[in-house]
PDB file of C-alpha atoms and ligand atoms in Angstrom:
ATOM      1  CA  MET U   1       9.361 -14.503  14.173  1.00  0.00           C
ATOM      2  CA  SER U   2      12.156 -12.103  13.374  1.00  0.00           C
ATOM      3  CA  ASP U   3      14.874 -14.775  13.615  1.00  0.00           C
ATOM      4  CA  LYS U   4      17.387 -14.787  10.810  1.00  0.00           C
ATOM      5  CA  ILE U   5      16.496 -16.934   7.840  1.00  0.00           C
ATOM      6  CA  GLU U   6      19.340 -19.076   6.534  1.00  0.00           C
ATOM      7  CA  SER U   7      19.178 -18.261   2.849  1.00  0.00           C
ATOM      8  CA  GLY U   8      17.668 -14.935   1.842  1.00  0.00           C
ATOM      9  CA  GLU U   9      14.186 -15.429   0.407  1.00  0.00           C
ATOM     10  CA  ALA U  10      12.295 -13.299  -2.070  1.00  0.00           C
ATOM     11  CA  ILE U  11       9.915 -10.909  -0.386  1.00  0.00           C
ATOM     12  CA  HIS U  12       6.169 -11.073  -0.784  1.00  0.00           C
ATOM     13  CA  ALA U  13       4.766  -7.565  -0.519  1.00  0.00           C
ATOM     14  CA  LEU U  14       1.243  -6.356   0.195  1.00  0.00           C
ATOM     15  CA  PHE U  15      -0.061  -2.990  -0.878  1.00  0.00           C
ATOM     16  CA  GLY U  16      -3.317  -1.755   0.630  1.00  0.00           C
ATOM     17  CA  GLY U  17      -5.317   1.210  -0.535  1.00  0.00           C
ATOM     18  CA  THR U  18      -8.714   2.658  -1.230  1.00  0.00           C
ATOM     19  CA  PHE U  19      -7.857   2.719  -4.941  1.00  0.00           C
ATOM     20  CA  ASP U  20     -10.676   5.162  -5.748  1.00  0.00           C
ATOM     21  CA  PRO U  21      -9.328   4.888  -8.441  1.00  0.00           C
ATOM     22  CA  ILE U  22      -6.007   3.030  -8.742  1.00  0.00           C
ATOM     23  CA  HIS U  23      -3.491   5.193 -10.669  1.00  0.00           C
ATOM     24  CA  TYR U  24       0.123   5.397 -11.869  1.00  0.00           C
ATOM     25  CA  GLY U  25       1.103   7.047  -8.556  1.00  0.00           C
ATOM     26  CA  HIS U  26       0.350   3.645  -7.021  1.00  0.00           C
ATOM     27  CA  LEU U  27       1.656   1.411  -9.779  1.00  0.00           C
ATOM     28  CA  LYS U  28       4.910   2.979 -10.974  1.00  0.00           C
ATOM     29  CA  PRO U  29       6.552   3.484  -7.553  1.00  0.00           C
ATOM     30  CA  VAL U  30       5.755  -0.084  -6.459  1.00  0.00           C
ATOM     31  CA  GLU U  31       7.043  -1.525  -9.727  1.00  0.00           C
ATOM     32  CA  ALA U  32      10.275   0.411  -9.186  1.00  0.00           C
ATOM     33  CA  LEU U  33      10.321  -0.808  -5.590  1.00  0.00           C
ATOM     34  CA  ALA U  34      10.056  -4.407  -6.817  1.00  0.00           C
ATOM     35  CA  GLN U  35      13.259  -3.848  -8.799  1.00  0.00           C
ATOM     36  CA  GLU U  36      14.994  -1.968  -5.987  1.00  0.00           C
ATOM     37  CA  VAL U  37      14.482  -4.531  -3.233  1.00  0.00           C
ATOM     38  CA  GLY U  38      13.694  -7.708  -5.185  1.00  0.00           C
ATOM     39  CA  LEU U  39      10.012  -8.356  -4.640  1.00  0.00           C
ATOM     40  CA  ASN U  40       8.701 -11.475  -6.332  1.00  0.00           C
ATOM     41  CA  ARG U  41       5.051 -10.592  -5.853  1.00  0.00           C
ATOM     42  CA  ILE U  42       2.950  -7.589  -4.912  1.00  0.00           C
ATOM     43  CA  THR U  43      -0.547  -8.344  -3.693  1.00  0.00           C
ATOM     44  CA  LEU U  44      -2.954  -5.445  -3.939  1.00  0.00           C
ATOM     45  CA  LEU U  45      -5.409  -5.278  -1.067  1.00  0.00           C
ATOM     46  CA  PRO U  46      -8.322  -2.923  -1.754  1.00  0.00           C
ATOM     47  CA  ASN U  47      -9.799  -1.659   1.547  1.00  0.00           C
ATOM     48  CA  HIS U  48     -13.439  -2.224   2.439  1.00  0.00           C
ATOM     49  CA  VAL U  49     -14.393   0.611   4.779  1.00  0.00           C
ATOM     50  CA  PRO U  50     -11.124   2.342   5.600  1.00  0.00           C
ATOM     51  CA  PRO U  51     -11.171   3.241   9.285  1.00  0.00           C
ATOM     52  CA  HIS U  52      -9.644   6.715   8.886  1.00  0.00           C
ATOM     53  CA  ARG U  53     -11.048   7.810   5.568  1.00  0.00           C
ATOM     54  CA  PRO U  54     -14.280   9.186   4.101  1.00  0.00           C
ATOM     55  CA  GLN U  55     -16.299   6.721   2.037  1.00  0.00           C
ATOM     56  CA  PRO U  56     -15.066   6.131  -1.523  1.00  0.00           C
ATOM     57  CA  GLU U  57     -17.027   7.534  -4.492  1.00  0.00           C
ATOM     58  CA  ALA U  58     -16.797   4.346  -6.543  1.00  0.00           C
ATOM     59  CA  ASN U  59     -18.521   1.338  -5.012  1.00  0.00           C
ATOM     60  CA  THR U  60     -16.647  -1.737  -3.814  1.00  0.00           C
ATOM     61  CA  GLN U  61     -17.210  -3.714  -7.000  1.00  0.00           C
ATOM     62  CA  GLN U  62     -16.042  -0.819  -9.157  1.00  0.00           C
ATOM     63  CA  ARG U  63     -12.882  -0.217  -7.129  1.00  0.00           C
ATOM     64  CA  LEU U  64     -12.068  -3.930  -7.308  1.00  0.00           C
ATOM     65  CA  GLU U  65     -12.708  -4.047 -11.040  1.00  0.00           C
ATOM     66  CA  MET U  66     -10.385  -1.065 -11.606  1.00  0.00           C
ATOM     67  CA  VAL U  67      -7.624  -2.742  -9.578  1.00  0.00           C
ATOM     68  CA  LYS U  68      -8.006  -5.949 -11.597  1.00  0.00           C
ATOM     69  CA  LEU U  69      -7.961  -4.080 -14.909  1.00  0.00           C
ATOM     70  CA  ALA U  70      -4.875  -2.095 -13.902  1.00  0.00           C
ATOM     71  CA  VAL U  71      -2.731  -5.202 -13.298  1.00  0.00           C
ATOM     72  CA  ALA U  72      -4.295  -7.636 -15.781  1.00  0.00           C
ATOM     73  CA  GLY U  73      -1.584  -9.687 -17.469  1.00  0.00           C
ATOM     74  CA  ASN U  74       1.211  -8.386 -15.207  1.00  0.00           C
ATOM     75  CA  PRO U  75       2.702 -11.391 -13.377  1.00  0.00           C
ATOM     76  CA  LEU U  76       4.222  -9.205 -10.624  1.00  0.00           C
ATOM     77  CA  PHE U  77       0.768  -8.435  -9.241  1.00  0.00           C
ATOM     78  CA  ALA U  78      -2.014 -10.359  -7.550  1.00  0.00           C
ATOM     79  CA  VAL U  79      -5.256  -9.031  -6.079  1.00  0.00           C
ATOM     80  CA  ASP U  80      -6.563 -10.108  -2.673  1.00  0.00           C
ATOM     81  CA  GLU U  81     -10.254  -9.356  -2.100  1.00  0.00           C
ATOM     82  CA  ARG U  82     -10.469 -10.422   1.532  1.00  0.00           C
ATOM     83  CA  GLU U  83     -10.996  -6.963   3.055  1.00  0.00           C
ATOM     84  CA  LEU U  84     -13.840  -6.278   0.622  1.00  0.00           C
ATOM     85  CA  HIS U  85     -15.722  -9.358   1.788  1.00  0.00           C
ATOM     86  CA  ARG U  86     -15.638  -8.373   5.439  1.00  0.00           C
ATOM     87  CA  LEU U  87     -18.848  -6.927   6.802  1.00  0.00           C
ATOM     88  CA  ALA U  88     -17.198  -4.799   9.475  1.00  0.00           C
ATOM     89  CA  PRO U  89     -14.413  -2.244   9.001  1.00  0.00           C
ATOM     90  CA  SER U  90     -11.117  -4.070   9.009  1.00  0.00           C
ATOM     91  CA  TYR U  91      -7.747  -2.900  10.182  1.00  0.00           C
ATOM     92  CA  THR U  92      -4.519  -3.524   8.313  1.00  0.00           C
ATOM     93  CA  ILE U  93      -3.045  -5.267  11.345  1.00  0.00           C
ATOM     94  CA  ASP U  94      -5.851  -7.882  11.320  1.00  0.00           C
ATOM     95  CA  THR U  95      -5.232  -8.642   7.662  1.00  0.00           C
ATOM     96  CA  LEU U  96      -1.486  -8.881   8.216  1.00  0.00           C
ATOM     97  CA  GLU U  97      -2.007 -11.235  11.147  1.00  0.00           C
ATOM     98  CA  GLU U  98      -4.213 -13.443   8.984  1.00  0.00           C
ATOM     99  CA  ILE U  99      -1.828 -13.465   6.008  1.00  0.00           C
ATOM    100  CA  ARG U 100       1.154 -14.190   8.254  1.00  0.00           C
ATOM    101  CA  ARG U 101      -0.752 -17.176   9.688  1.00  0.00           C
ATOM    102  CA  GLU U 102      -1.446 -18.465   6.180  1.00  0.00           C
ATOM    103  CA  GLN U 103       2.085 -17.968   4.846  1.00  0.00           C
ATOM    104  CA  GLY U 104       3.959 -19.289   7.858  1.00  0.00           C
ATOM    105  CA  GLU U 105       6.596 -17.566   9.938  1.00  0.00           C
ATOM    106  CA  GLU U 106       9.602 -17.858   7.628  1.00  0.00           C
ATOM    107  CA  ILE U 107       8.699 -15.929   4.507  1.00  0.00           C
ATOM    108  CA  PRO U 108       9.720 -12.278   4.456  1.00  0.00           C
ATOM    109  CA  LEU U 109       6.493 -10.299   4.206  1.00  0.00           C
ATOM    110  CA  ALA U 110       6.338  -6.570   3.582  1.00  0.00           C
ATOM    111  CA  PHE U 111       3.604  -3.973   3.629  1.00  0.00           C
ATOM    112  CA  ILE U 112       4.036  -1.044   1.223  1.00  0.00           C
ATOM    113  CA  ILE U 113       2.935   2.476   2.089  1.00  0.00           C
ATOM    114  CA  GLY U 114       3.516   5.927   0.641  1.00  0.00           C
ATOM    115  CA  GLN U 115       5.492   8.566   2.521  1.00  0.00           C
ATOM    116  CA  ASP U 116       2.250  10.385   3.453  1.00  0.00           C
ATOM    117  CA  SER U 117       0.984   7.258   5.194  1.00  0.00           C
ATOM    118  CA  LEU U 118       4.210   6.973   7.204  1.00  0.00           C
ATOM    119  CA  LEU U 119       3.628  10.472   8.606  1.00  0.00           C
ATOM    120  CA  THR U 120       0.248   9.455  10.030  1.00  0.00           C
ATOM    121  CA  LEU U 121       1.061   5.867  10.898  1.00  0.00           C
ATOM    122  CA  HIS U 122       0.671   6.508  14.633  1.00  0.00           C
ATOM    123  CA  TYR U 123      -3.086   6.896  14.038  1.00  0.00           C
ATOM    124  CA  TRP U 124      -3.331   3.337  12.722  1.00  0.00           C
ATOM    125  CA  HIS U 125      -4.791   0.658  14.955  1.00  0.00           C
ATOM    126  CA  ARG U 126      -1.946  -1.081  16.888  1.00  0.00           C
ATOM    127  CA  TRP U 127       0.602   0.608  14.623  1.00  0.00           C
ATOM    128  CA  GLN U 128       3.641  -0.509  16.574  1.00  0.00           C
ATOM    129  CA  ALA U 129       2.607  -4.159  16.201  1.00  0.00           C
ATOM    130  CA  LEU U 130       2.651  -3.948  12.388  1.00  0.00           C
ATOM    131  CA  LEU U 131       6.324  -4.923  12.441  1.00  0.00           C
ATOM    132  CA  ASP U 132       5.521  -8.130  14.333  1.00  0.00           C
ATOM    133  CA  TYR U 133       4.092  -9.431  11.082  1.00  0.00           C
ATOM    134  CA  CYS U 134       5.942  -7.683   8.260  1.00  0.00           C
ATOM    135  CA  HIS U 135       8.511  -5.147   7.153  1.00  0.00           C
ATOM    136  CA  LEU U 136       7.331  -1.718   6.070  1.00  0.00           C
ATOM    137  CA  LEU U 137       8.498  -0.462   2.696  1.00  0.00           C
ATOM    138  CA  VAL U 138       7.928   3.243   2.205  1.00  0.00           C
ATOM    139  CA  CYS U 139       7.645   4.777  -1.274  1.00  0.00           C
ATOM    140  CA  ALA U 140       8.645   8.404  -1.734  1.00  0.00           C
ATOM    141  CA  ARG U 141       5.774  10.774  -2.524  1.00  0.00           C
ATOM    142  CA  PRO U 142       6.113  14.364  -3.740  1.00  0.00           C
ATOM    143  CA  GLY U 143       5.357  16.973  -1.111  1.00  0.00           C
ATOM    144  CA  TYR U 144       6.166  14.699   1.834  1.00  0.00           C
ATOM    145  CA  THR U 145       9.548  14.718   3.547  1.00  0.00           C
ATOM    146  CA  ASP U 146      11.274  12.209   5.809  1.00  0.00           C
ATOM    147  CA  LYS U 147      10.780  14.559   8.746  1.00  0.00           C
ATOM    148  CA  LEU U 148       8.323  13.093  11.220  1.00  0.00           C
ATOM    149  CA  ASP U 149       6.541  15.474  13.594  1.00  0.00           C
ATOM    150  CA  THR U 150       5.901  12.932  16.309  1.00  0.00           C
ATOM    151  CA  PRO U 151       8.862  12.011  18.534  1.00  0.00           C
ATOM    152  CA  GLU U 152       7.360   8.584  19.246  1.00  0.00           C
ATOM    153  CA  LEU U 153       7.143   7.788  15.539  1.00  0.00           C
ATOM    154  CA  GLU U 154      10.612   9.255  14.944  1.00  0.00           C
ATOM    155  CA  ARG U 155      12.115   7.008  17.649  1.00  0.00           C
ATOM    156  CA  TRP U 156      10.301   3.957  16.328  1.00  0.00           C
ATOM    157  CA  LEU U 157      11.561   4.663  12.808  1.00  0.00           C
ATOM    158  CA  GLU U 158      15.141   5.076  14.017  1.00  0.00           C
ATOM    159  CA  GLN U 159      14.923   1.821  15.989  1.00  0.00           C
ATOM    160  CA  HIS U 160      13.687  -0.253  13.086  1.00  0.00           C
ATOM    161  CA  ARG U 161      15.027   1.470  10.005  1.00  0.00           C
ATOM    162  CA  THR U 162      17.450  -0.319   7.704  1.00  0.00           C
ATOM    163  CA  THR U 163      19.203   0.882   4.577  1.00  0.00           C
ATOM    164  CA  ASN U 164      20.442  -2.622   3.792  1.00  0.00           C
ATOM    165  CA  ILE U 165      18.212  -4.452   1.330  1.00  0.00           C
ATOM    166  CA  ASP U 166      19.714  -7.824   2.242  1.00  0.00           C
ATOM    167  CA  ASP U 167      18.366  -7.447   5.782  1.00  0.00           C
ATOM    168  CA  LEU U 168      14.850  -7.397   4.360  1.00  0.00           C
ATOM    169  CA  LYS U 169      15.408 -10.835   2.871  1.00  0.00           C
ATOM    170  CA  GLN U 170      17.257 -12.297   5.821  1.00  0.00           C
ATOM    171  CA  GLN U 171      14.554 -11.375   8.295  1.00  0.00           C
ATOM    172  CA  ALA U 172      10.861 -12.240   8.005  1.00  0.00           C
ATOM    173  CA  ASN U 173       9.581  -8.985   9.547  1.00  0.00           C
ATOM    174  CA  GLY U 174      10.498  -6.091  11.806  1.00  0.00           C
ATOM    175  CA  LEU U 175      12.264  -3.559   9.552  1.00  0.00           C
ATOM    176  CA  ILE U 176      11.415  -0.253   7.888  1.00  0.00           C
ATOM    177  CA  TYR U 177      12.972   0.668   4.554  1.00  0.00           C
ATOM    178  CA  LEU U 178      12.615   4.090   2.932  1.00  0.00           C
ATOM    179  CA  ALA U 179      12.859   3.440  -0.799  1.00  0.00           C
ATOM    180  CA  HIS U 180      14.307   5.574  -3.567  1.00  0.00           C
ATOM    181  CA  THR U 181      11.313   5.212  -5.848  1.00  0.00           C
ATOM    182  CA  PRO U 182      10.372   7.743  -8.532  1.00  0.00           C
ATOM    183  CA  LEU U 183       8.243  10.695  -7.473  1.00  0.00           C
ATOM    184  CA  LEU U 184       4.830  10.822  -9.136  1.00  0.00           C
ATOM    185  CA  ASP U 185       2.627  13.740  -8.295  1.00  0.00           C
ATOM    186  CA  ILE U 186      -0.658  11.870  -8.737  1.00  0.00           C
ATOM    187  CA  SER U 187      -3.447  11.347  -6.215  1.00  0.00           C
ATOM    188  CA  ALA U 188      -6.880   9.751  -6.456  1.00  0.00           C
ATOM    189  CA  THR U 189      -8.365  12.962  -5.028  1.00  0.00           C
ATOM    190  CA  ASP U 190      -6.895  14.955  -7.911  1.00  0.00           C
ATOM    191  CA  ILE U 191      -8.107  12.404 -10.460  1.00  0.00           C
ATOM    192  CA  ARG U 192     -11.677  12.556  -9.104  1.00  0.00           C
ATOM    193  CA  GLN U 193     -11.525  16.346  -9.096  1.00  0.00           C
ATOM    194  CA  ARG U 194     -10.266  16.443 -12.682  1.00  0.00           C
ATOM    195  CA  LYS U 195     -13.061  14.153 -13.775  1.00  0.00           C
ATOM    196  CA  HIS U 196     -15.649  16.312 -11.955  1.00  0.00           C
ATOM    197  CA  ASN U 197     -14.239  19.276 -13.900  1.00  0.00           C
ATOM    198  CA  GLY U 198     -14.104  17.423 -17.219  1.00  0.00           C
ATOM    199  CA  VAL U 199     -10.284  17.601 -17.393  1.00  0.00           C
ATOM    200  CA  SER U 200      -8.337  14.812 -19.173  1.00  0.00           C
ATOM    201  CA  LEU U 201      -6.992  11.893 -17.143  1.00  0.00           C
ATOM    202  CA  ASP U 202      -4.444  10.879 -19.783  1.00  0.00           C
ATOM    203  CA  ASP U 203      -1.120   9.613 -18.383  1.00  0.00           C
ATOM    204  CA  LEU U 204      -2.472   9.469 -14.820  1.00  0.00           C
ATOM    205  CA  LEU U 205      -3.821   5.929 -14.903  1.00  0.00           C
ATOM    206  CA  PRO U 206      -3.884   2.900 -17.246  1.00  0.00           C
ATOM    207  CA  PRO U 207      -6.092   3.264 -20.355  1.00  0.00           C
ATOM    208  CA  SER U 208      -8.158   0.213 -19.325  1.00  0.00           C
ATOM    209  CA  VAL U 209      -9.042   1.925 -16.020  1.00  0.00           C
ATOM    210  CA  GLN U 210      -9.776   5.172 -17.801  1.00  0.00           C
ATOM    211  CA  GLN U 211     -12.149   3.369 -20.196  1.00  0.00           C
ATOM    212  CA  TYR U 212     -13.883   1.697 -17.259  1.00  0.00           C
ATOM    213  CA  ILE U 213     -14.377   5.071 -15.541  1.00  0.00           C
ATOM    214  CA  GLU U 214     -16.001   6.398 -18.722  1.00  0.00           C
ATOM    215  CA  GLN U 215     -18.148   3.343 -19.234  1.00  0.00           C
ATOM    216  CA  GLN U 216     -19.409   3.355 -15.628  1.00  0.00           C
ATOM    217  CA  GLY U 217     -19.892   7.128 -15.551  1.00  0.00           C
ATOM    218  CA  LEU U 218     -17.686   7.416 -12.473  1.00  0.00           C
ATOM    219  CA  TYR U 219     -16.577  10.664 -10.782  1.00  0.00           C
ATOM    220  CA  ARG U 220     -18.910  12.903 -12.772  1.00  0.00           C
TER     221      ARG U 220
HETATM  222  P1  LIG E   1      -6.697   9.904  -2.019  1.00  0.00           P
HETATM  223  O1  LIG E   1      -6.186  11.002  -2.887  1.00  0.00           O
HETATM  224  O2  LIG E   1      -8.155   9.549  -2.274  1.00  0.00           O
HETATM  225  O3  LIG E   1      -6.364  10.108  -0.576  1.00  0.00           O
HETATM  226  P2  LIG E   1      -4.448   8.222  -2.769  1.00  0.00           P
HETATM  227  O4  LIG E   1      -4.139   8.638  -4.163  1.00  0.00           O
HETATM  228  O5  LIG E   1      -3.569   8.725  -1.665  1.00  0.00           O
HETATM  229  O6  LIG E   1      -5.980   8.549  -2.459  1.00  0.00           O
HETATM  230  P3  LIG E   1      -4.806   5.570  -1.613  1.00  0.00           P
HETATM  231  O7  LIG E   1      -5.578   4.482  -2.249  1.00  0.00           O
HETATM  232  O8  LIG E   1      -5.406   6.217  -0.448  1.00  0.00           O
HETATM  233  O9  LIG E   1      -4.480   6.643  -2.787  1.00  0.00           O
HETATM  234  O10 LIG E   1      -3.323   5.130  -1.307  1.00  0.00           O
HETATM  235  C1  LIG E   1      -2.905   3.834  -1.052  1.00  0.00           C
HETATM  236  C2  LIG E   1      -1.423   3.873  -0.736  1.00  0.00           C
HETATM  237  O11 LIG E   1      -0.720   4.389  -1.859  1.00  0.00           O
HETATM  238  C3  LIG E   1      -1.059   4.787   0.450  1.00  0.00           C
HETATM  239  O12 LIG E   1      -0.065   4.136   1.229  1.00  0.00           O
HETATM  240  C4  LIG E   1      -0.486   6.020  -0.210  1.00  0.00           C
HETATM  241  O13 LIG E   1       0.486   6.632   0.601  1.00  0.00           O
HETATM  242  C5  LIG E   1       0.151   5.435  -1.474  1.00  0.00           C
HETATM  243  N1  LIG E   1       0.187   6.392  -2.582  1.00  0.00           N
HETATM  244  C6  LIG E   1      -0.860   6.937  -3.229  1.00  0.00           C
HETATM  245  N2  LIG E   1      -0.451   7.776  -4.193  1.00  0.00           N
HETATM  246  C7  LIG E   1       0.902   7.776  -4.164  1.00  0.00           C
HETATM  247  C8  LIG E   1       1.927   8.458  -4.925  1.00  0.00           C
HETATM  248  N3  LIG E   1       1.624   9.326  -5.889  1.00  0.00           N
HETATM  249  N4  LIG E   1       3.216   8.204  -4.614  1.00  0.00           N
HETATM  250  C9  LIG E   1       3.541   7.324  -3.614  1.00  0.00           C
HETATM  251  N5  LIG E   1       2.627   6.663  -2.866  1.00  0.00           N
HETATM  252  C10 LIG E   1       1.321   6.873  -3.129  1.00  0.00           C
END
């Protein structure tokens, strides 16, 4: 699957998350990433029951609605609900396998993660097989460095890392790219905490999502 493609194709990227709620720390880095590497589409994949995380505060429907509101009218983004419709916890690798089957072997596919997720990637189910289906694009995140604590992860990163954007288009999968995206010190945990404490959420997430949070009485 990682054979060279004759003419470089635009990359379809997937971005999974709990999105409890979705915020500018998700949206702005991936928009910048789209410019940096030439992504033609970013598909947001809200997680159903994330295997390594506590349960979200907002329910599935609410998280999905917030994701849809956040990207409404923006042609760069699409929303894929498949993980939300699964009854059992789903792993990223299963979704990637499925999407790769649907899209065929030629198209460059990428999965976007934040720097914090890279540091704990070795806890993900079949983490080393992720690159059999896609590239990994890593967005910078404040407070997290490039230094990996685990030698196994460090070696894997060195083996697969590229700094050449063209490689990401010439190959369908198999590479890791650490992007130079803007640093936004925003987390969903902090947003929920602020809301619990009655502190303003201005500038942390799109107004439409903020209005929805108010209207639904979320994170009180
Ligand atoms: P929480 O605070 O509840 O853990 P979160 O803000 O980290 O949530 P998630 O939905 O868990 O958001 O994150 C989805 C993906 O987005 C992850 O790969 C994460 O690394 C990335 N991400 C989240 N916030 C940022 C940010 N501020 N900068 C860069 N990447 C981010």
